[in-house]
Tab-separated table of C-alpha atoms in Angstrom:
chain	number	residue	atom	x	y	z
A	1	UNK	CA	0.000	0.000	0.000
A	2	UNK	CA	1.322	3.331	-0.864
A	3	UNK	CA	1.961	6.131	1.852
A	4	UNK	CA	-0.863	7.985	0.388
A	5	UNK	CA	-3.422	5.443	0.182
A	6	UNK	CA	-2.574	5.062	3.908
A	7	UNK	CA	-3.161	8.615	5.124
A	8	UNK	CA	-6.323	8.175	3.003
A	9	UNK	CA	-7.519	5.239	4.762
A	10	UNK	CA	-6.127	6.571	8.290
A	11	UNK	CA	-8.476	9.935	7.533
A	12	UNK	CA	-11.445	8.020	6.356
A	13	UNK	CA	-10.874	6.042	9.992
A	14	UNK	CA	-10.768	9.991	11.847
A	15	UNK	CA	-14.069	11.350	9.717
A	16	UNK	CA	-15.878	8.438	10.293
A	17	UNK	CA	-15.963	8.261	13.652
A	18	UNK	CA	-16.543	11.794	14.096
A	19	UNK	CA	-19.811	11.647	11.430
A	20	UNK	CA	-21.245	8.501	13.029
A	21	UNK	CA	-21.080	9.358	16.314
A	22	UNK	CA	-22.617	12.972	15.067
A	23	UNK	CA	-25.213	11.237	13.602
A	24	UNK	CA	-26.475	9.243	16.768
A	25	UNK	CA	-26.180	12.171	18.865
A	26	UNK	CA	-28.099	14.223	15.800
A	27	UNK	CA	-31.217	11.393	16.426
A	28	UNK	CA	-31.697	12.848	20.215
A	29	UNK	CA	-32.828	15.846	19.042
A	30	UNK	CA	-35.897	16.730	20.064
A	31	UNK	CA	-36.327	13.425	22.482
A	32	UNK	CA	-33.513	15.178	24.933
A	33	UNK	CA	-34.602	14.390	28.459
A	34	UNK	CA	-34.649	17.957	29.036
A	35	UNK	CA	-34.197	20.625	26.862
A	36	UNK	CA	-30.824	21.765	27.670
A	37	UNK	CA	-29.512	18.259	27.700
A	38	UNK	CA	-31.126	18.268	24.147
A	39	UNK	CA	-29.484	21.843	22.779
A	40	UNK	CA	-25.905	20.130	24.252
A	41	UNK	CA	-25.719	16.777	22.609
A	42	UNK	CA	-27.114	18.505	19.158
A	43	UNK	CA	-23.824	21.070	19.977
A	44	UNK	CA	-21.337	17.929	20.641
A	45	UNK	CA	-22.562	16.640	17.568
A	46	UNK	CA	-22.022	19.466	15.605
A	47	UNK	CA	-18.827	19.826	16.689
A	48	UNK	CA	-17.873	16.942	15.723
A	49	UNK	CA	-19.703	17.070	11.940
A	50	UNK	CA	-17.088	19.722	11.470
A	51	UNK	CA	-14.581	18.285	12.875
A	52	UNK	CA	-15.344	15.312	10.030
A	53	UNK	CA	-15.723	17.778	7.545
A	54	UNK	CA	-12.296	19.095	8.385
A	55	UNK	CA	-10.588	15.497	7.748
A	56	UNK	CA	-12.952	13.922	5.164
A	57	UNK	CA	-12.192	17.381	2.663
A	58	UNK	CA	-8.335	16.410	3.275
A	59	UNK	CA	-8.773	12.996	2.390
A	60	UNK	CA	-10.728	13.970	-0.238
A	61	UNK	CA	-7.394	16.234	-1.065
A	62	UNK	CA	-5.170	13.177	-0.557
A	63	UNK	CA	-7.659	10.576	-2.715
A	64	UNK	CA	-6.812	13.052	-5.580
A	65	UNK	CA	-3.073	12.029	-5.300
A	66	UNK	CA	-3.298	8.074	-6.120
A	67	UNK	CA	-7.188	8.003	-7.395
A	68	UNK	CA	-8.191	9.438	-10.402
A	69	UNK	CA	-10.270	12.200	-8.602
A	70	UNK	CA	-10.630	12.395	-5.143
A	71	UNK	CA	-14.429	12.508	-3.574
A	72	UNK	CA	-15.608	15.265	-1.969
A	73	UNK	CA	-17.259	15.720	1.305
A	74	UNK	CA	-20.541	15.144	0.725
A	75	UNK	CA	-19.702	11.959	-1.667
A	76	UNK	CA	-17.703	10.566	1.049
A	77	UNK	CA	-20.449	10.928	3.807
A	78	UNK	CA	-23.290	9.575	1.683
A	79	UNK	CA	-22.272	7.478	-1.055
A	80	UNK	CA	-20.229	5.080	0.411
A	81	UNK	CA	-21.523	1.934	2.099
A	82	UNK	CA	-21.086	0.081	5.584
A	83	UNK	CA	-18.020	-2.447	4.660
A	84	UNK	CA	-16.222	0.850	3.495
A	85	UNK	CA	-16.880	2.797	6.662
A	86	UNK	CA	-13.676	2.997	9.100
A	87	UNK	CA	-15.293	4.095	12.534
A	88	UNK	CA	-14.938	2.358	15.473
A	89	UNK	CA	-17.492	0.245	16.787
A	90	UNK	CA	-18.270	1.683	19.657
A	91	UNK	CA	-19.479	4.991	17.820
A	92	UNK	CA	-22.086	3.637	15.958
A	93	UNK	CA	-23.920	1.179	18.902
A	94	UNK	CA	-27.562	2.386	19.063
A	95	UNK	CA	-28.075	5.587	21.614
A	96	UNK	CA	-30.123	3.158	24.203
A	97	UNK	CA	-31.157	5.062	27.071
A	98	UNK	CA	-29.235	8.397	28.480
A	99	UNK	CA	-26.387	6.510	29.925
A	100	UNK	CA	-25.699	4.066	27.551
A	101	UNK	CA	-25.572	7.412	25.433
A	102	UNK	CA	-23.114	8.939	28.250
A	103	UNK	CA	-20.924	6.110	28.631
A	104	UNK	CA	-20.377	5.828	25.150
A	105	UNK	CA	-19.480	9.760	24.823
A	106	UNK	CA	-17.266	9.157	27.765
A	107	UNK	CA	-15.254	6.470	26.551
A	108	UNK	CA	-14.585	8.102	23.503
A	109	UNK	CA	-14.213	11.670	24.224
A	110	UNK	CA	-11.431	10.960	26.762
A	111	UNK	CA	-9.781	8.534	23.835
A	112	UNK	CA	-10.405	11.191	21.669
A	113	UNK	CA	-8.886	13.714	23.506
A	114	UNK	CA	-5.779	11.546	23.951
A	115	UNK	CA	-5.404	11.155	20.103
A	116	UNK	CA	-5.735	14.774	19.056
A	117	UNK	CA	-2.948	15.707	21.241
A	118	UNK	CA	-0.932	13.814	20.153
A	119	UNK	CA	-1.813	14.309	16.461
A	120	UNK	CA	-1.187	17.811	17.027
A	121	UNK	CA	2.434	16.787	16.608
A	122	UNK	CA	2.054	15.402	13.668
A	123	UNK	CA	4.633	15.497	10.766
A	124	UNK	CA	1.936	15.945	8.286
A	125	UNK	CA	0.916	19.820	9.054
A	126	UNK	CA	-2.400	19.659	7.682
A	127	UNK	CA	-3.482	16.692	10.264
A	128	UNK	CA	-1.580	18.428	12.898
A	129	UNK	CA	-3.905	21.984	12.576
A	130	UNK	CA	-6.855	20.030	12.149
A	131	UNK	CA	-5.757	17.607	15.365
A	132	UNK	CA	-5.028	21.286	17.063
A	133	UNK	CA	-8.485	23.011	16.617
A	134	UNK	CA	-10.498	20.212	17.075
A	135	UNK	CA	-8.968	18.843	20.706
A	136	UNK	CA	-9.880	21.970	22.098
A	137	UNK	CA	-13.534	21.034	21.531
A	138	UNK	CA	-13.234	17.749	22.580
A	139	UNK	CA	-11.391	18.696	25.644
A	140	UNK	CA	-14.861	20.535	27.002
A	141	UNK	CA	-16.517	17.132	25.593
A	142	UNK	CA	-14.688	15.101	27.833
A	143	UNK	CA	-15.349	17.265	30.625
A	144	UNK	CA	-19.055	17.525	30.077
A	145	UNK	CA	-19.605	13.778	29.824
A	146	UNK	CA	-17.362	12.838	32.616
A	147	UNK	CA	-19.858	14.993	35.042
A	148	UNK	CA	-22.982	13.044	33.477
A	149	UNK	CA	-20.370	9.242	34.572
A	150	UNK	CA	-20.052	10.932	37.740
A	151	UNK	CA	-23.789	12.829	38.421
A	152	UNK	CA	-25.408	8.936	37.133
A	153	UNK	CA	-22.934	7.173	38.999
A	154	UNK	CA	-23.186	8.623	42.378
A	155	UNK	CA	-27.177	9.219	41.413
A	156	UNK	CA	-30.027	7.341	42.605
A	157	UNK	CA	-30.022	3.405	42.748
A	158	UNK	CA	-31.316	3.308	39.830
A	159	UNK	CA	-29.398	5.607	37.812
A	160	UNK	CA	-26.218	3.751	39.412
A	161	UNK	CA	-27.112	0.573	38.046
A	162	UNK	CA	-28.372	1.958	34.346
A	163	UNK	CA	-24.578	3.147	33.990
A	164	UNK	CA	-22.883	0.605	35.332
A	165	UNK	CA	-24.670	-1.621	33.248
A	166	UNK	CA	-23.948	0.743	29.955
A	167	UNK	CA	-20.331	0.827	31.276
A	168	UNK	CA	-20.021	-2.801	31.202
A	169	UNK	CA	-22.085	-3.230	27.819
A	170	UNK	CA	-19.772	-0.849	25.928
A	171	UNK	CA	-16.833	-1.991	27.514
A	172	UNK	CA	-15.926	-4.436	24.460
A	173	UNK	CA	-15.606	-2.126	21.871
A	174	UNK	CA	-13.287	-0.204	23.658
A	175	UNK	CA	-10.524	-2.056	22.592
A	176	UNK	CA	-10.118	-1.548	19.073
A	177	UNK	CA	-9.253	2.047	20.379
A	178	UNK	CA	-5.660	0.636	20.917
A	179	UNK	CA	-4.996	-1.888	18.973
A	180	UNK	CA	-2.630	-0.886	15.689
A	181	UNK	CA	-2.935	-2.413	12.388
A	182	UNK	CA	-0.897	-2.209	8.860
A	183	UNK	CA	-1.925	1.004	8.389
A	184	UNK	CA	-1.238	2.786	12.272
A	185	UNK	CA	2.135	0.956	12.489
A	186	UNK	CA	3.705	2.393	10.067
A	187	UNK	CA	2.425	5.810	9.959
A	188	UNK	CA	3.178	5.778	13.689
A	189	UNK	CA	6.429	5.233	12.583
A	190	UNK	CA	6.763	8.111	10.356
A	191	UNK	CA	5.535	10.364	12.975
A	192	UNK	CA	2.621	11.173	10.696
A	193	UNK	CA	-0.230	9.398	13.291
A	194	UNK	CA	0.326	7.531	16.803
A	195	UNK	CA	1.040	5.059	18.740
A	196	UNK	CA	-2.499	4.155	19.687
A	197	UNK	CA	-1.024	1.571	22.259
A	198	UNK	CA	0.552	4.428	24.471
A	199	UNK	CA	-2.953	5.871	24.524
A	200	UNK	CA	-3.940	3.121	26.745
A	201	UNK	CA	-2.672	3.432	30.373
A	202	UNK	CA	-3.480	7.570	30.411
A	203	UNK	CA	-7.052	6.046	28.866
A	204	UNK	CA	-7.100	3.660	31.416
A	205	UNK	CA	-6.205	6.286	34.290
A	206	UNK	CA	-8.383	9.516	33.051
A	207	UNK	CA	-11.685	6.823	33.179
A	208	UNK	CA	-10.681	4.884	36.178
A	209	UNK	CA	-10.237	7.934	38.296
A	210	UNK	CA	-13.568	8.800	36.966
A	211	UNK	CA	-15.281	6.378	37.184
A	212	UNK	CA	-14.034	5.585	40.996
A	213	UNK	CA	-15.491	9.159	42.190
A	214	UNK	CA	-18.973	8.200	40.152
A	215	UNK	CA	-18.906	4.701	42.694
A	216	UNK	CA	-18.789	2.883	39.726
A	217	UNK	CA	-16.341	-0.124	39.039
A	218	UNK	CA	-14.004	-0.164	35.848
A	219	UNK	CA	-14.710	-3.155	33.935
A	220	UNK	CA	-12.582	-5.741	33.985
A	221	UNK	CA	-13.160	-8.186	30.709
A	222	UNK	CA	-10.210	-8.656	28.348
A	223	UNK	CA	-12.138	-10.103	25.324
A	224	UNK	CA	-12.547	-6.983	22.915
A	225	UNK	CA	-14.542	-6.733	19.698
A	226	UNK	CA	-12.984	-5.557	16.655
A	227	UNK	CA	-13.518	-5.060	13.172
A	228	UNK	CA	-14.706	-1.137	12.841
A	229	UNK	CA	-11.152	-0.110	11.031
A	230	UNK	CA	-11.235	-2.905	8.516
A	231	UNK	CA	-15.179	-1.586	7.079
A	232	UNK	CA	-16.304	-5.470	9.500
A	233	UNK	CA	-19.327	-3.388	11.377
A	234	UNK	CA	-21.759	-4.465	14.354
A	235	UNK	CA	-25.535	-4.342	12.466
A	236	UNK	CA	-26.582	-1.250	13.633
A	237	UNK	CA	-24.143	0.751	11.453
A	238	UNK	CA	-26.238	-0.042	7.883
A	239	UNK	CA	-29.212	0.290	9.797
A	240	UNK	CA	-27.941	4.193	10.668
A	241	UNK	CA	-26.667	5.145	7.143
A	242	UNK	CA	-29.448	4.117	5.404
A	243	UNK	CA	-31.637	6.580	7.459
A	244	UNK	CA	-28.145	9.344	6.899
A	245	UNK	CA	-27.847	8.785	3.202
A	246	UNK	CA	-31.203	7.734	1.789
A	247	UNK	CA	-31.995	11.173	0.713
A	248	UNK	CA	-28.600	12.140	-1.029
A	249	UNK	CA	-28.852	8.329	-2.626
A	250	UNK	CA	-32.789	8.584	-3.877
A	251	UNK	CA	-32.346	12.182	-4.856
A	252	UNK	CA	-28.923	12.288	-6.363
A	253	UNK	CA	-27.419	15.824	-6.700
A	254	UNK	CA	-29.471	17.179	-3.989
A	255	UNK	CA	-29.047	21.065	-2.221
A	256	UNK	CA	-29.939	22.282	0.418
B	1	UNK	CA	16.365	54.843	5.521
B	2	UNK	CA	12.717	55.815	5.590
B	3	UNK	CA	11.849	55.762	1.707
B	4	UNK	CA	8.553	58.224	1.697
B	5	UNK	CA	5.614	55.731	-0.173
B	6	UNK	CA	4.678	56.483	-3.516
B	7	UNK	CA	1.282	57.737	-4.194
B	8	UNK	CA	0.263	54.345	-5.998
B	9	UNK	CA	1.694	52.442	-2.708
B	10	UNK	CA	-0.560	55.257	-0.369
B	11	UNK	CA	-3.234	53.825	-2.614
B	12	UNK	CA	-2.799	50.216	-2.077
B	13	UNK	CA	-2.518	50.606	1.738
B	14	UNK	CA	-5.368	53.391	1.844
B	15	UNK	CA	-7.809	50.160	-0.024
B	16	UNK	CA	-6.914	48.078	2.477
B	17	UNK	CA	-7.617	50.324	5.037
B	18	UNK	CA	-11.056	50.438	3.377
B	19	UNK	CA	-11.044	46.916	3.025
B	20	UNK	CA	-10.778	46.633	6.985
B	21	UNK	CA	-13.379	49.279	7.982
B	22	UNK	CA	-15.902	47.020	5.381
B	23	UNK	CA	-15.437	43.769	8.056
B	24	UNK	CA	-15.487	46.300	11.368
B	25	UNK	CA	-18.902	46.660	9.867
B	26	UNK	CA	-20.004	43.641	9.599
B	27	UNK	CA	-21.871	41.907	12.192
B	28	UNK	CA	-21.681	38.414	14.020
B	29	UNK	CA	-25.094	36.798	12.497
B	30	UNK	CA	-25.987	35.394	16.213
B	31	UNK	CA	-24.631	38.582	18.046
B	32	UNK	CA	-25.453	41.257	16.394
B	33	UNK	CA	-23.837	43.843	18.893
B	34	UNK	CA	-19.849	42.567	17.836
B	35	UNK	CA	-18.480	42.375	14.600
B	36	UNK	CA	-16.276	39.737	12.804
B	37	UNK	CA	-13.039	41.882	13.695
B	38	UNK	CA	-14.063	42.448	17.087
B	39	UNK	CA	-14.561	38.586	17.349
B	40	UNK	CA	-10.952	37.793	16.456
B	41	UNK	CA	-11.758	35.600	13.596
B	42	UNK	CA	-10.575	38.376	10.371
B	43	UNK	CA	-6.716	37.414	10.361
B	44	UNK	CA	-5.049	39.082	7.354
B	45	UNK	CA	-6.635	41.919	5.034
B	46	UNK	CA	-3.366	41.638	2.204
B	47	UNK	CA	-3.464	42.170	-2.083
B	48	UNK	CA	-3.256	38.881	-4.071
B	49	UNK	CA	-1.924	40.452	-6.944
B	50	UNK	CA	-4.833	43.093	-7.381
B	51	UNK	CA	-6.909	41.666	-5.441
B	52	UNK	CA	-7.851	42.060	-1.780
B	53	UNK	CA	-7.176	38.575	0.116
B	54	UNK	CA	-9.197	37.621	3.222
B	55	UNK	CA	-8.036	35.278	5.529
B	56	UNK	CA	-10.607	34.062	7.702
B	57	UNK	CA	-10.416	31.873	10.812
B	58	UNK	CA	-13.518	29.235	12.186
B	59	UNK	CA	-14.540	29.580	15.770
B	60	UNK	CA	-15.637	26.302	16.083
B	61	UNK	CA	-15.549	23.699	13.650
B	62	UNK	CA	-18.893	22.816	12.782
B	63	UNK	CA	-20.453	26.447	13.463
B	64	UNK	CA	-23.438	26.957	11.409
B	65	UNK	CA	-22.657	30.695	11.251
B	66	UNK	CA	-19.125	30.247	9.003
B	67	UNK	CA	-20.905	30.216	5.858
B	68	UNK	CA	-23.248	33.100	6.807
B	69	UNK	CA	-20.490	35.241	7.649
B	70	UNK	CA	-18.471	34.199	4.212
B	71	UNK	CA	-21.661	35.082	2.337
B	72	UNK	CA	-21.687	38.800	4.416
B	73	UNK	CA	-18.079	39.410	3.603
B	74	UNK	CA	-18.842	38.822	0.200
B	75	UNK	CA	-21.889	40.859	-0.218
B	76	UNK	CA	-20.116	44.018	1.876
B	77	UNK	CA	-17.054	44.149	0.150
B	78	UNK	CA	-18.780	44.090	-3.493
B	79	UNK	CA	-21.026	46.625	-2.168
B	80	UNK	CA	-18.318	48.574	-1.678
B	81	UNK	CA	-16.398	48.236	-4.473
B	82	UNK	CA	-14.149	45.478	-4.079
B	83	UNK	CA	-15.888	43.063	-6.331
B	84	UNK	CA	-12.721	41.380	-7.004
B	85	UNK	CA	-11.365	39.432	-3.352
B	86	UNK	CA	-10.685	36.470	-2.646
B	87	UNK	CA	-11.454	35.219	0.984
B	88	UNK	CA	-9.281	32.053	2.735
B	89	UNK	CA	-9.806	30.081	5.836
B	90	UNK	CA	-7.362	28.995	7.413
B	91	UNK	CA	-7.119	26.704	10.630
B	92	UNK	CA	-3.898	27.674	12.138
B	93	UNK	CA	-3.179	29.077	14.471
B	94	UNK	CA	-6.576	28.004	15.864
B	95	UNK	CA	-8.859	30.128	16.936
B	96	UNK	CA	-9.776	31.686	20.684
B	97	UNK	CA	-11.707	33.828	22.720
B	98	UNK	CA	-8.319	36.057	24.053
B	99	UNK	CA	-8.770	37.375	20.350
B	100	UNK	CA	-12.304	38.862	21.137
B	101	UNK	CA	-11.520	42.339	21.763
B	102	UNK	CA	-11.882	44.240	24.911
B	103	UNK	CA	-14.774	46.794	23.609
B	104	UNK	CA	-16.594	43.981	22.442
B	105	UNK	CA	-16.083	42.036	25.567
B	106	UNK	CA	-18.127	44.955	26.874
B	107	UNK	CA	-20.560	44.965	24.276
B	108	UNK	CA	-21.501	41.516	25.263
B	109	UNK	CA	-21.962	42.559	28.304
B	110	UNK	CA	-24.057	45.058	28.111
B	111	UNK	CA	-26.145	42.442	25.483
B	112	UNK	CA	-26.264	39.713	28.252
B	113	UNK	CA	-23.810	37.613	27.832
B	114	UNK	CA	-21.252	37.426	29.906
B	115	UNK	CA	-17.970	37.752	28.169
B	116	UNK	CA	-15.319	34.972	28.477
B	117	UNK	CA	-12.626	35.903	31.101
B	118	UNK	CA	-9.437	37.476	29.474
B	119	UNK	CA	-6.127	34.850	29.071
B	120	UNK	CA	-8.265	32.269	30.109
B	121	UNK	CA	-7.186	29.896	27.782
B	122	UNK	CA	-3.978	28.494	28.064
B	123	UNK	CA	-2.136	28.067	24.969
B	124	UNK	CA	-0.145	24.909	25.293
B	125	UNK	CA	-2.489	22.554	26.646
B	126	UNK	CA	-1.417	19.308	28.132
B	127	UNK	CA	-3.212	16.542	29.383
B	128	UNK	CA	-5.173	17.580	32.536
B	129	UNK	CA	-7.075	14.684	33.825
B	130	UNK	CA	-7.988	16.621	37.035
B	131	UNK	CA	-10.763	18.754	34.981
B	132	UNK	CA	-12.685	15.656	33.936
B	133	UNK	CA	-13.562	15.947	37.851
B	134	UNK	CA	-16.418	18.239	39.661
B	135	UNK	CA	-13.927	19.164	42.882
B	136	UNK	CA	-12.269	21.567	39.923
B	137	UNK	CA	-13.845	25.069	41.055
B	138	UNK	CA	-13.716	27.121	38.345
B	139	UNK	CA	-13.575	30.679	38.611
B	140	UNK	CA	-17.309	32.376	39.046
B	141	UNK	CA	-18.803	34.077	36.275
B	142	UNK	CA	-20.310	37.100	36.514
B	143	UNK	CA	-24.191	37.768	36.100
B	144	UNK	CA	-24.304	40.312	33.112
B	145	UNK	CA	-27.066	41.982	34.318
B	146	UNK	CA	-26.734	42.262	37.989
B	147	UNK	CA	-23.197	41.985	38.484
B	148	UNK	CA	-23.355	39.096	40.555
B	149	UNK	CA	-20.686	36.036	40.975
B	150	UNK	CA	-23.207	34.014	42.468
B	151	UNK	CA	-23.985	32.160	39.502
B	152	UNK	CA	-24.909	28.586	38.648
B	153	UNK	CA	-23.925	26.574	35.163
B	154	UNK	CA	-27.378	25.131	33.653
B	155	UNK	CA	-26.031	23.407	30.767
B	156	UNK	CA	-22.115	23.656	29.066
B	157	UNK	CA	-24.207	23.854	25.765
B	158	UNK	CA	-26.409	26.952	24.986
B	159	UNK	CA	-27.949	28.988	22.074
B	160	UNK	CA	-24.677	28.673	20.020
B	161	UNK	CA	-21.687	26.325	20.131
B	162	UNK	CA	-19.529	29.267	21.347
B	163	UNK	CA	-21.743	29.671	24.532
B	164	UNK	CA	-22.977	27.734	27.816
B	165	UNK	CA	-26.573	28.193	30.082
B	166	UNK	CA	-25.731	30.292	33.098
B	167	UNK	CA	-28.262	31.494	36.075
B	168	UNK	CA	-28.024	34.001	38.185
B	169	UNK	CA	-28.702	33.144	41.854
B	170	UNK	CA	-29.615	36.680	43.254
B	171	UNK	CA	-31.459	38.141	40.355
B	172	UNK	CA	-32.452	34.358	39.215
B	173	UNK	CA	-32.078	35.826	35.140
B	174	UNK	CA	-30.131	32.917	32.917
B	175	UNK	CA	-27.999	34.312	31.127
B	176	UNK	CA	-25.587	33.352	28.085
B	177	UNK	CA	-22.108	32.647	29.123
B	178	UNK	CA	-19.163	32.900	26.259
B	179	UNK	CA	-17.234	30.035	26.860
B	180	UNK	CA	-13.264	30.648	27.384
B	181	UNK	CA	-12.246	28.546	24.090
């Protein structure tokens, strides 16, 4: 594989995430259960659309160097299908009840956060402006969800056990997070991404601390699911894009 | 040695001197009462050959309002005669509230929202694991309207992605709250 095909595919793997998991948060709108909990997942959501614009219009950029023309935004967001999507798993399980919603946003704000630092080193100046503007979002992201761990956590009963249970339910697709394949390794290497591996004990630390002050216990299961990198998705993801990209596919050429 | 400009040079820098007073003009399309300059996000006004070039920073990165306010810099600056301009974003360096001026932190003030506290953003961030916890006081923020610091957060999310839900405890008015960014 050539250097640019990888950035490509490492991009696609950056956007993705970023648009799924703005899509799920985009289906609480208006079923928020209050109205200011409502306005702020829309506003994490949209943060992260851009954010996704931000990397899918450079790989777009970078498609243009090995393809024949590379896609633009809007082709890459709607007119690909599941098997070619790169998000992780965890990002596109189904939004289940507030917590389930919250745990997932915590475990992969706090990752998140952890990445774009460290992209914001990288060699390749275009990822490392992008990795700079959007961390600072995601640093008030990871903030904001770690107060819902902690205010469900050390809740009522009942709001105790709906987050532990979400904790432990998401727990498995957490570990695709770390894990490098053919294409981190060696872009790692060239100082252009990261080593996703060292992301792990200051992942490990930022939610254990958390999750100890929100009385809640840090899973413990070492079987992890994988697949979301290599386009092998859980069945909820085809299930989401055809609701996301049935309009730009029935109506082709579509505006706003 | 000072080398006095030539009068077609005094012309150049006199446009872009026009250029500039066109964006003081023209207003934030979710607050009105500051303009694009005073929100920090205008960060060169320079000629492309003989052209005026822009160059335009995002506050945040999916903000609805980017494209409004590319449309308005657009319409102004053909309106007044500079047709021909060319207008860039660019991401770095990113952009952050200690750019907002300090007559338009006032401005806010007086519009309700309270402004986002001067060099509050630090520019090299590292990892800070300690914020992700709710023992981290935060300094208070000021009611706009009744001066108060007895305030309470709502929501870290409100009207725009640039702002959070604040209440005032003594005068009970929310209130708008420009985040530090």
């Amino acid at each position: 594989m050539t250097e640019d095909r990888r950035v490509f595919d490492y991009l696609l793997r950056l956007a993705d995430s970023d648009l799924v998991l703005a899509q799920r948060l985009g289906e609480w709108v208006g079923h928020g259960p209050v109205l200011e909990e409502d306005i702020a997942l829309t506003n994490v959501g949209l943060d992260l659309l851009g954010q996704a614009r931000l990397w899918f219009a450079y790989a777009g950029e970078v498609e243009a160097r090995f393809a024949e023309a590379g896609r633009s935004e809007d082709a890459l967001a709607f007119l690909r299908d599941s098997g070619e999507f790169r998000n992780l798993l965890l990002v596109e399980q189904p939004n289940g009840n507030y917590a389930d919603t919250m745990a997932r946003q915590f475990y992969f704000d706090v990752w998140h956060q952890l990445l774009l630092v460290k992209l914001a080193h990288s060699r390749d100046p275009r990822i490392a402006e992008i990795a700079v503007k959007a961390e600072k979002e995601v640093v008030y992201h990871a903030e904001r969800s770690a107060d819902w761990i902690i205010r469900l956590g050390d809740g009522t009963d009942e709001s105790h056990a709906r987050i532990q249970a979400a904790i432990d339910d998401l727990w498995m697709y957490t570990g695709e997070m770390f894990d490098p394949d053919e294409i981190d390794t060696p872009l790692a290497e060239e100082g252009i991404g990261c080593d996703l591996r060292a992301l792990e004990p200051a992942w490990r630390e930022a939610v254990g601390s958390v999750l100890d002050e929100a009385t809640l216990t840090l899973p413990g299961g070492t079987w992890m699911q994988r697949g979301g990198k290599k386009g092998v998705h859980t069945e909820h993801l085809g299930h989401m894009l055809a609701t996301m990209q049935w309009l730009p596919r029935t109506y082709r050429g579509a505006e706003w | 040695m000072f080398e006095p400009l030539s009068t077609a040079q005094r012309a150049r820098s006199d446009s872009l001197d026009a250029v500039r007073r066109v964006l003081a003009t023209i207003p934030d399309p979710e607050i009105p009462v500051i303009s694009i300059v005073d929100l920090g996000i205008v960060r060169g006004v320079e000629w492309e050959g003989d052209a005026p070039l822009i160059t335009v920073t995002p506050t945040y990165s999916g903000c609805p309002a980017t494209d409004v306010i590319m449309a308005d810099i657009g319409r102004a600056l053909t309106e007044a005669g500079f047709a021909k301009h060319r207008v860039e974003i660019r991401l770095a360096p990113a952009w952050t509230t200690d750019w907002i001026t300090a007559g338009a932190r006032a401005r806010l003030a007086g519009f309700g929202i309270a402004p986002p506290g001067a060099g509050a953003v630090a520019t090299a961030r590292v990892i800070d694991t300690s914020a992700l916890h709710r023992r981290v006081v935060r300094a208070p923020v000021r009611c706009p309207r009744c001066g108060s610091a007895h305030t309470r957060e709502l929501s870290r999310f409100g009207s725009t992605p640039c702002k959070a839900q604040h209440r005032c405890e003594d005068c009970l008015e929310p209130f708008d709250y420009f985040k530090p960014h």
